[in-house]
PDB file of C-alpha atoms in Angstrom:
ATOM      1  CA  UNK A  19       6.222  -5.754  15.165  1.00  0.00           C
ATOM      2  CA  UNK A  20       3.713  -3.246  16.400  1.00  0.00           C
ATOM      3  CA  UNK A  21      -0.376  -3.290  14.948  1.00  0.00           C
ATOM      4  CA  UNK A  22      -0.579  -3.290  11.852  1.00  0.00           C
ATOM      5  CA  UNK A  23      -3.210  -0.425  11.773  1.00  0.00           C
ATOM      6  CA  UNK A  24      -0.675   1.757  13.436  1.00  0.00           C
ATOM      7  CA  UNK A  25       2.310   1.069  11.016  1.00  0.00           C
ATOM      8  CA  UNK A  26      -0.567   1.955   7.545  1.00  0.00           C
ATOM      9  CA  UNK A  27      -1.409   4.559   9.852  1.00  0.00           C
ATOM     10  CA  UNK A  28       2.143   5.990   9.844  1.00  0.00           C
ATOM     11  CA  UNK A  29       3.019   4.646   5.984  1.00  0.00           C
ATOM     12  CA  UNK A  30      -0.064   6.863   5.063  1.00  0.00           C
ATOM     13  CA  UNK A  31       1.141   9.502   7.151  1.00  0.00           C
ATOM     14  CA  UNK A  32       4.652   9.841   5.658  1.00  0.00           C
ATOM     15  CA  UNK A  33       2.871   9.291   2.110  1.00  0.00           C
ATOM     16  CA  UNK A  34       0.796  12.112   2.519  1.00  0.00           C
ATOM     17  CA  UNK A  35       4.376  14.094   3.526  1.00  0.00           C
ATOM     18  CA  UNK A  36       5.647  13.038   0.116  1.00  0.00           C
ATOM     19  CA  UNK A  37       3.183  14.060  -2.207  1.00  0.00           C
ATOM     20  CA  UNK A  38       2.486  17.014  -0.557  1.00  0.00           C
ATOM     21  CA  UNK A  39       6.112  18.352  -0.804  1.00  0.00           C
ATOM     22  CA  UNK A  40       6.660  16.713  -4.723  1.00  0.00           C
ATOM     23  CA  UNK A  41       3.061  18.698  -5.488  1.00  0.00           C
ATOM     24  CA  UNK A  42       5.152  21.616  -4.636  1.00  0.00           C
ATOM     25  CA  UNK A  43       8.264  20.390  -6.809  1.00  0.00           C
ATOM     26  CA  UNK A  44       6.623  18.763  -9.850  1.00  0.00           C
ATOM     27  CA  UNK A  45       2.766  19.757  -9.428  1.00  0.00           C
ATOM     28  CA  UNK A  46       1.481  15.609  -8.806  1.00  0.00           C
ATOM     29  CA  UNK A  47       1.516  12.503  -6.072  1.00  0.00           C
ATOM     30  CA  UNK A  48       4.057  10.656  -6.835  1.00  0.00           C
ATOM     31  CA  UNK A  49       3.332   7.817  -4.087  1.00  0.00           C
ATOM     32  CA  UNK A  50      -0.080   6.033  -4.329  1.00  0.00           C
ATOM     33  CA  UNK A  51      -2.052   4.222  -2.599  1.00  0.00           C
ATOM     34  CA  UNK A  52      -1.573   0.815  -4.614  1.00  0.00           C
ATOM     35  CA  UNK A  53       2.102   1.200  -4.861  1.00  0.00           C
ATOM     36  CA  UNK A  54       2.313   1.736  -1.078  1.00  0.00           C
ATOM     37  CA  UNK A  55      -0.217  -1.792  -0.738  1.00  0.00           C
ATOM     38  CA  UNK A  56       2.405  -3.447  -2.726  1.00  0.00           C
ATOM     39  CA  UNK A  57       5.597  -1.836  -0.967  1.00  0.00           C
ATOM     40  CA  UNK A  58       4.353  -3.604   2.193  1.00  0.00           C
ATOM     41  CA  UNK A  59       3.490  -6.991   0.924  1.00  0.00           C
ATOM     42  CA  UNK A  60       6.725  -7.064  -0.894  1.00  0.00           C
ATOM     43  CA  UNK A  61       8.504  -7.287   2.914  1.00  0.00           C
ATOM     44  CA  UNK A  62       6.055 -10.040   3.953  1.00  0.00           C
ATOM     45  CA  UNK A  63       7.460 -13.729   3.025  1.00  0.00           C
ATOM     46  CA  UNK A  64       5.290 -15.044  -0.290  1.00  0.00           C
ATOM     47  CA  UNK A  65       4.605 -18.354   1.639  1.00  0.00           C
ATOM     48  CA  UNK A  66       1.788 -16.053   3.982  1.00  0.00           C
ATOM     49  CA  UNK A  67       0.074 -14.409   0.932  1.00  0.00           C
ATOM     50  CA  UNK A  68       1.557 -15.493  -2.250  1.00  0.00           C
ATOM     51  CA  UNK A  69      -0.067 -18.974  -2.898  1.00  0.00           C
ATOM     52  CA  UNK A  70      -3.344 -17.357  -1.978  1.00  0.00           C
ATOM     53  CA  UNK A  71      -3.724 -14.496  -4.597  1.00  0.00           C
ATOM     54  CA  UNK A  72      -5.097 -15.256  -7.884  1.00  0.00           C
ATOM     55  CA  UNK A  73      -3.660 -13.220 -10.778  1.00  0.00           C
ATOM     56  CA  UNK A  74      -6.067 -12.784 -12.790  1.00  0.00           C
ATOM     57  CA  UNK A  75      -7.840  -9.593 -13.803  1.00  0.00           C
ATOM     58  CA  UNK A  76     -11.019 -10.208 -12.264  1.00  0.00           C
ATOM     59  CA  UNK A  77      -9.896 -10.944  -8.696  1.00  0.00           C
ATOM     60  CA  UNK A  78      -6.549  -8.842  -8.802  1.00  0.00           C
ATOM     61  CA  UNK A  79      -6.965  -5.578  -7.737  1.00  0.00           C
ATOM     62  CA  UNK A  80      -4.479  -2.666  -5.888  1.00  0.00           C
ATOM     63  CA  UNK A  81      -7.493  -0.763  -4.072  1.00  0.00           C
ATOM     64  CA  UNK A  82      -7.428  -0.370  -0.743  1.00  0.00           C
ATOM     65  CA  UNK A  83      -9.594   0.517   1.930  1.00  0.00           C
ATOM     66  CA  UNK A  84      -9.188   1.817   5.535  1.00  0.00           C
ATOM     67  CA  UNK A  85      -8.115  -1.920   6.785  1.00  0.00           C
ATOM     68  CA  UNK A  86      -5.013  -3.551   6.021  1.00  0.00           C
ATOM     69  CA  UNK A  87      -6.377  -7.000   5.154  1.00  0.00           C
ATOM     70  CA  UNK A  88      -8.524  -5.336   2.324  1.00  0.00           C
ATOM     71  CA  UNK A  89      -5.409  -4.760   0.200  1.00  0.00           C
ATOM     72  CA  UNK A  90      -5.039  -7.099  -2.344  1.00  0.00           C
TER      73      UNK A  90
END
């Protein structure tokens, strides 16, 4: 697996592509920045992040910044 920087890097890349060509066909984003937070943490195994995250409101949030490791 290649850094992680340079795989958001292309994920935000490709997510950019997307919403600027369904803009064009339906007039909003339809990929997000949460949604593509939680695409990739859906592929890691829960036993590396999972146990770790609290659920509730307070600490739970889908923001992320320009790192990977601020997501979540």
């Amino acid at each position: 697996m290649g850094n992680l920087g340079v795989i958001f890097a292309q994920l935000k890349k490709l997510r950019n592509d997307i919403n600027r060509k369904m803009r064009g066909l339906v007039g909003k984003d339809m990929v997000t920045e949460s949604w593509l937070c939680m695409e990739v943490l859906s592929l890691l195994p829960s036993e590396f992040w999972g146990i770790s995250i609290s659920w509730t409101e307070e600490w739970f949030s889908l923001e992320c910044g320009s790192e990977p490791s601020t997501c979540v």
